[in-house]
Amino acid sequence: RKEVEQDPGPFNVPEGATVAFNCTYSNSASQSFFWYRQDCRKEPKLLMSVYSSGNEDGRFTAQLNRASQYISLLIRDSKLSDSATYLCVVNPLSGGYNKLIFGAGTRLAVHP
Amino acid sequence: DTGVSQDPRHKITKRGQNVTFRCDPISEHNRLYWYRQTLGQGPEFLTYFQNEAQLEKSRLLSDRFSAERPKGSFSTLEIQRTEQGDSAMYLCASSVSGDRLEAFFGQGTRLTVV
């Protein structure tokens, strides 16, 4: 089983739609969680951290469910510029050392 | 520009040659990570430094790969006797210490082995 798993998509949605991505992780001791966005042939960029209580940043809402070991990202009122790959990232804190483990990403395509 | 800087941006090399990449992290960041990414995949962890200490190295990293961060500032990643399977984007990221771990990436070095 992969440490971080995501539905690869693509999710094809019209402008203005609401879309949600889920991500599951295997290590129950994982400490920190993030969503990154990656445009084609560019580096990943931090979109938002994911807090236990859930957090919102404009049109983006992230939630963490530790019991079920999944993270979600909700995008409301999708824009054309939201088209990208969304990477779920987990710090498993294995061996006492910090590193970030990435999922393979979920592709989002927003069309007019 | 105070972001993570990587050099070169692109490298084409013949199979069997050695290549070295450089990463300059954000100046106040003491953690530095190297990742490799191939098409359609997420970044794959290679190794991690805290200051000058290399704390973890992926089992996926063969003996042909070596990384250094001699003064706890910039880092180099060397690949010896390159193979076609080494063709990928090599990404460097840095972060501060502590619990939050938000990491910021450089633009990457795209390696093509011919």
mmCIF file of C-alpha atoms in Angstrom:
data_model
loop_
_atom_site.group_PDB
_atom_site.id
_atom_site.type_symbol
_atom_site.label_atom_id
_atom_site.label_comp_id
_atom_site.label_asym_id
_atom_site.label_seq_id
_atom_site.Cartn_x
_atom_site.Cartn_y
_atom_site.Cartn_z
ATOM 1 C CA ARG A 1 0.000 0.000 0.000
ATOM 2 C CA LYS A 2 1.332 3.451 -0.881
ATOM 3 C CA GLU A 3 1.954 5.835 2.000
ATOM 4 C CA VAL A 4 -0.204 8.522 0.407
ATOM 5 C CA GLU A 5 -2.916 7.713 -2.108
ATOM 6 C CA GLN A 6 -4.957 10.008 -4.295
ATOM 7 C CA ASP A 7 -7.448 9.572 -7.094
ATOM 8 C CA PRO A 8 -5.449 10.639 -10.171
ATOM 9 C CA GLY A 9 -8.520 12.081 -11.917
ATOM 10 C CA PRO A 10 -8.780 13.992 -14.105
ATOM 11 C CA PHE A 11 -11.673 15.882 -12.659
ATOM 12 C CA ASN A 12 -13.264 17.890 -15.468
ATOM 13 C CA VAL A 13 -15.576 20.567 -14.091
ATOM 14 C CA PRO A 14 -17.220 23.717 -15.429
ATOM 15 C CA GLU A 15 -16.356 27.139 -14.101
ATOM 16 C CA GLY A 16 -18.230 27.888 -10.916
ATOM 17 C CA ALA A 17 -18.509 24.259 -9.844
ATOM 18 C CA THR A 18 -17.546 22.905 -6.458
ATOM 19 C CA VAL A 19 -15.074 20.030 -6.504
ATOM 20 C CA ALA A 20 -13.617 17.901 -3.737
ATOM 21 C CA PHE A 21 -10.518 15.732 -3.603
ATOM 22 C CA ASN A 22 -9.712 13.108 -1.024
ATOM 23 C CA CYS A 23 -6.413 11.630 0.002
ATOM 24 C CA THR A 24 -5.671 8.720 2.324
ATOM 25 C CA TYR A 25 -2.481 8.061 4.252
ATOM 26 C CA SER A 26 -1.213 4.852 5.785
ATOM 27 C CA ASN A 27 0.829 5.971 8.785
ATOM 28 C CA SER A 28 -1.419 6.765 11.721
ATOM 29 C CA ALA A 29 1.460 8.587 13.443
ATOM 30 C CA SER A 30 1.625 11.207 10.703
ATOM 31 C CA GLN A 31 1.926 14.685 12.130
ATOM 32 C CA SER A 32 1.582 17.329 9.455
ATOM 33 C CA PHE A 33 -0.510 17.548 6.335
ATOM 34 C CA PHE A 34 -0.504 19.847 3.348
ATOM 35 C CA TRP A 35 -1.984 20.449 -0.066
ATOM 36 C CA TYR A 36 0.347 21.599 -2.810
ATOM 37 C CA ARG A 37 -0.572 22.768 -6.282
ATOM 38 C CA GLN A 38 1.564 21.959 -9.307
ATOM 39 C CA ASP A 39 1.152 23.484 -12.736
ATOM 40 C CA CYS A 40 2.411 21.623 -15.787
ATOM 41 C CA ARG A 41 6.222 21.431 -15.827
ATOM 42 C CA LYS A 42 6.498 23.741 -12.809
ATOM 43 C CA GLU A 43 7.544 23.141 -9.225
ATOM 44 C CA PRO A 44 4.982 22.291 -6.525
ATOM 45 C CA LYS A 45 3.733 25.302 -4.589
ATOM 46 C CA LEU A 46 2.230 25.218 -1.129
ATOM 47 C CA LEU A 47 -1.517 25.770 -1.293
ATOM 48 C CA MET A 48 -2.389 25.295 2.357
ATOM 49 C CA SER A 49 -1.567 23.422 5.505
ATOM 50 C CA VAL A 50 -4.248 21.160 6.940
ATOM 51 C CA TYR A 51 -5.110 21.552 10.600
ATOM 52 C CA SER A 52 -6.982 19.134 12.814
ATOM 53 C CA SER A 53 -9.851 21.547 13.211
ATOM 54 C CA GLY A 54 -10.137 22.124 9.478
ATOM 55 C CA ASN A 55 -9.217 25.386 7.820
ATOM 56 C CA GLU A 56 -10.377 27.641 5.049
ATOM 57 C CA ASP A 57 -8.549 30.038 2.756
ATOM 58 C CA GLY A 58 -10.902 31.885 0.461
ATOM 59 C CA ARG A 59 -12.509 29.365 -1.880
ATOM 60 C CA PHE A 60 -10.411 26.508 -0.520
ATOM 61 C CA THR A 61 -11.294 24.378 2.501
ATOM 62 C CA ALA A 62 -9.108 21.598 3.882
ATOM 63 C CA GLN A 63 -10.162 18.996 6.407
ATOM 64 C CA LEU A 64 -8.399 16.223 8.277
ATOM 65 C CA ASN A 65 -9.991 13.050 9.587
ATOM 66 C CA ARG A 66 -7.409 11.301 11.754
ATOM 67 C CA ALA A 67 -9.669 8.410 12.660
ATOM 68 C CA SER A 68 -10.155 7.459 9.020
ATOM 69 C CA GLN A 69 -6.733 8.721 7.956
ATOM 70 C CA TYR A 70 -7.873 10.935 5.161
ATOM 71 C CA ILE A 71 -7.506 14.549 4.103
ATOM 72 C CA SER A 72 -9.817 16.464 1.843
ATOM 73 C CA LEU A 73 -9.651 19.617 -0.232
ATOM 74 C CA LEU A 74 -12.785 21.437 -1.335
ATOM 75 C CA ILE A 75 -12.661 24.103 -4.018
ATOM 76 C CA ARG A 76 -15.722 26.305 -4.398
ATOM 77 C CA ASP A 77 -16.603 28.477 -7.376
ATOM 78 C CA SER A 78 -13.902 26.922 -9.565
ATOM 79 C CA LYS A 79 -11.929 29.237 -11.831
ATOM 80 C CA LEU A 80 -10.129 28.398 -15.052
ATOM 81 C CA SER A 81 -6.914 29.249 -13.229
ATOM 82 C CA ASP A 82 -7.548 26.445 -10.732
ATOM 83 C CA SER A 83 -6.655 23.918 -13.445
ATOM 84 C CA ALA A 84 -3.592 22.125 -12.096
ATOM 85 C CA THR A 85 -2.499 18.983 -10.279
ATOM 86 C CA TYR A 86 -3.212 18.959 -6.553
ATOM 87 C CA LEU A 87 -0.730 17.040 -4.438
ATOM 88 C CA CYS A 88 -1.566 15.662 -1.022
ATOM 89 C CA VAL A 89 1.454 15.726 1.298
ATOM 90 C CA VAL A 90 2.025 14.015 4.635
ATOM 91 C CA ASN A 91 4.828 14.086 7.184
ATOM 92 C CA PRO A 92 4.880 10.512 8.532
ATOM 93 C CA LEU A 93 7.487 11.351 11.191
ATOM 94 C CA SER A 94 8.990 7.898 10.789
ATOM 95 C CA GLY A 95 12.199 7.191 12.654
ATOM 96 C CA GLY A 96 11.922 10.532 14.370
ATOM 97 C CA TYR A 97 12.890 12.417 11.239
ATOM 98 C CA ASN A 98 10.789 14.804 9.281
ATOM 99 C CA LYS A 99 10.202 14.391 5.572
ATOM 100 C CA LEU A 100 7.323 15.072 3.263
ATOM 101 C CA ILE A 101 5.699 12.224 1.384
ATOM 102 C CA PHE A 102 3.732 13.188 -1.702
ATOM 103 C CA GLY A 103 0.800 11.509 -3.331
ATOM 104 C CA ALA A 104 0.817 11.118 -7.098
ATOM 105 C CA GLY A 105 -1.578 14.028 -7.456
ATOM 106 C CA THR A 106 -5.111 14.663 -8.659
ATOM 107 C CA ARG A 107 -5.539 16.499 -11.932
ATOM 108 C CA LEU A 108 -8.202 19.180 -12.143
ATOM 109 C CA ALA A 109 -9.346 20.701 -15.429
ATOM 110 C CA VAL A 110 -11.797 23.589 -15.220
ATOM 111 C CA HIS A 111 -13.517 24.417 -18.502
ATOM 112 C CA PRO A 112 -15.602 27.439 -19.559
ATOM 113 C CA ASP B 1 15.034 36.704 -5.332
ATOM 114 C CA THR B 2 14.899 35.082 -1.892
ATOM 115 C CA GLY B 3 13.333 31.787 -2.949
ATOM 116 C CA VAL B 4 14.971 28.386 -3.420
ATOM 117 C CA SER B 5 17.382 28.455 -6.333
ATOM 118 C CA GLN B 6 18.521 25.470 -8.371
ATOM 119 C CA ASP B 7 21.221 25.243 -10.984
ATOM 120 C CA PRO B 8 21.283 24.254 -13.789
ATOM 121 C CA ARG B 9 17.651 24.350 -14.889
ATOM 122 C CA HIS B 10 18.268 21.802 -17.623
ATOM 123 C CA LYS B 11 20.979 19.227 -18.143
ATOM 124 C CA ILE B 12 21.431 16.803 -21.034
ATOM 125 C CA THR B 13 24.117 14.212 -20.537
ATOM 126 C CA LYS B 14 25.298 11.024 -22.137
ATOM 127 C CA ARG B 15 24.804 7.726 -20.383
ATOM 128 C CA GLY B 16 27.724 6.962 -18.102
ATOM 129 C CA GLN B 17 28.659 10.571 -17.391
ATOM 130 C CA ASN B 18 28.576 12.156 -13.931
ATOM 131 C CA VAL B 19 26.373 15.151 -13.219
ATOM 132 C CA THR B 20 26.120 17.520 -10.255
ATOM 133 C CA PHE B 21 23.239 19.781 -9.336
ATOM 134 C CA ARG B 22 23.235 22.657 -6.896
ATOM 135 C CA CYS B 23 20.506 23.948 -4.594
ATOM 136 C CA ASP B 24 20.554 27.206 -2.632
ATOM 137 C CA PRO B 25 17.788 27.160 -0.009
ATOM 138 C CA ILE B 26 15.984 30.102 1.504
ATOM 139 C CA SER B 27 18.604 31.641 3.774
ATOM 140 C CA GLU B 28 16.966 31.117 7.165
ATOM 141 C CA HIS B 29 15.839 27.557 6.385
ATOM 142 C CA ASN B 30 17.891 24.837 8.045
ATOM 143 C CA ARG B 31 16.084 21.869 6.493
ATOM 144 C CA LEU B 32 16.785 20.909 2.900
ATOM 145 C CA TYR B 33 15.197 18.127 0.866
ATOM 146 C CA TRP B 34 15.905 16.551 -2.491
ATOM 147 C CA TYR B 35 13.127 14.953 -4.509
ATOM 148 C CA ARG B 36 12.872 13.342 -7.918
ATOM 149 C CA GLN B 37 9.764 13.569 -10.085
ATOM 150 C CA THR B 38 8.868 11.721 -13.263
ATOM 151 C CA LEU B 39 5.915 12.389 -15.529
ATOM 152 C CA GLY B 40 2.563 11.646 -13.955
ATOM 153 C CA GLN B 41 4.006 10.971 -10.516
ATOM 154 C CA GLY B 42 4.312 13.019 -7.372
ATOM 155 C CA PRO B 43 7.734 14.053 -6.094
ATOM 156 C CA GLU B 44 9.625 11.067 -4.672
ATOM 157 C CA PHE B 45 11.716 11.641 -1.545
ATOM 158 C CA LEU B 46 15.468 11.168 -2.002
ATOM 159 C CA THR B 47 17.212 12.669 1.005
ATOM 160 C CA TYR B 48 16.952 15.226 3.772
ATOM 161 C CA PHE B 49 19.415 17.483 5.611
ATOM 162 C CA GLN B 50 19.065 19.362 8.832
ATOM 163 C CA ASN B 51 21.848 21.931 8.734
ATOM 164 C CA GLU B 52 24.875 20.000 7.447
ATOM 165 C CA ALA B 53 23.721 16.606 8.727
ATOM 166 C CA GLN B 54 22.176 14.188 6.246
ATOM 167 C CA LEU B 55 19.499 12.611 8.415
ATOM 168 C CA GLU B 56 17.741 10.335 6.010
ATOM 169 C CA LYS B 57 18.334 8.792 2.627
ATOM 170 C CA SER B 58 15.737 6.897 0.650
ATOM 171 C CA ARG B 59 16.300 3.193 0.074
ATOM 172 C CA LEU B 60 15.483 3.973 -3.534
ATOM 173 C CA LEU B 61 18.674 5.997 -3.799
ATOM 174 C CA SER B 62 21.402 3.829 -5.244
ATOM 175 C CA ASP B 63 25.086 4.165 -4.419
ATOM 176 C CA ARG B 64 25.501 6.221 -7.585
ATOM 177 C CA PHE B 65 23.701 9.105 -5.875
ATOM 178 C CA SER B 66 25.347 11.266 -3.255
ATOM 179 C CA ALA B 67 24.317 14.518 -1.660
ATOM 180 C CA GLU B 68 26.191 16.984 0.490
ATOM 181 C CA ARG B 69 25.498 20.145 2.392
ATOM 182 C CA PRO B 70 28.955 20.971 3.713
ATOM 183 C CA LYS B 71 28.309 24.233 5.539
ATOM 184 C CA GLY B 72 24.618 23.867 6.157
ATOM 185 C CA SER B 73 23.791 26.299 3.398
ATOM 186 C CA PHE B 74 23.780 25.174 -0.264
ATOM 187 C CA SER B 75 23.581 21.529 -1.208
ATOM 188 C CA THR B 76 24.805 19.452 -4.134
ATOM 189 C CA LEU B 77 23.377 16.244 -5.570
ATOM 190 C CA GLU B 78 25.731 14.149 -7.661
ATOM 191 C CA ILE B 79 24.767 11.256 -9.878
ATOM 192 C CA GLN B 80 27.615 9.068 -11.052
ATOM 193 C CA ARG B 81 27.528 6.868 -14.156
ATOM 194 C CA THR B 82 24.147 8.166 -15.214
ATOM 195 C CA GLU B 83 21.571 5.803 -16.679
ATOM 196 C CA GLN B 84 18.566 6.553 -18.862
ATOM 197 C CA GLY B 85 16.329 5.757 -15.919
ATOM 198 C CA ASP B 86 17.813 8.726 -14.077
ATOM 199 C CA SER B 87 16.046 11.087 -16.470
ATOM 200 C CA ALA B 88 13.670 13.110 -14.307
ATOM 201 C CA MET B 89 13.076 16.461 -12.674
ATOM 202 C CA TYR B 90 15.218 16.863 -9.563
ATOM 203 C CA LEU B 91 13.584 19.177 -7.058
ATOM 204 C CA CYS B 92 15.066 20.813 -4.008
ATOM 205 C CA ALA B 93 12.975 22.204 -1.168
ATOM 206 C CA SER B 94 13.735 23.929 2.105
ATOM 207 C CA SER B 95 11.896 24.626 5.325
ATOM 208 C CA VAL B 96 12.454 25.954 8.807
ATOM 209 C CA SER B 97 12.762 23.582 11.765
ATOM 210 C CA GLY B 98 9.876 23.007 14.130
ATOM 211 C CA ASP B 99 6.547 21.340 13.735
ATOM 212 C CA ARG B 100 5.062 23.120 10.793
ATOM 213 C CA LEU B 101 7.331 21.938 7.996
ATOM 214 C CA GLU B 102 5.898 24.018 5.171
ATOM 215 C CA ALA B 103 8.461 23.432 2.438
ATOM 216 C CA PHE B 104 9.202 25.662 -0.508
ATOM 217 C CA PHE B 105 10.522 24.289 -3.760
ATOM 218 C CA GLY B 106 12.994 25.496 -6.310
ATOM 219 C CA GLN B 107 12.172 25.361 -9.988
ATOM 220 C CA GLY B 108 14.014 22.085 -10.380
ATOM 221 C CA THR B 109 16.717 20.695 -12.615
ATOM 222 C CA ARG B 110 15.439 18.669 -15.548
ATOM 223 C CA LEU B 111 17.895 15.889 -16.354
ATOM 224 C CA THR B 112 17.826 14.051 -19.669
ATOM 225 C CA VAL B 113 20.174 11.109 -20.097
ATOM 226 C CA VAL B 114 20.683 10.123 -23.736
#
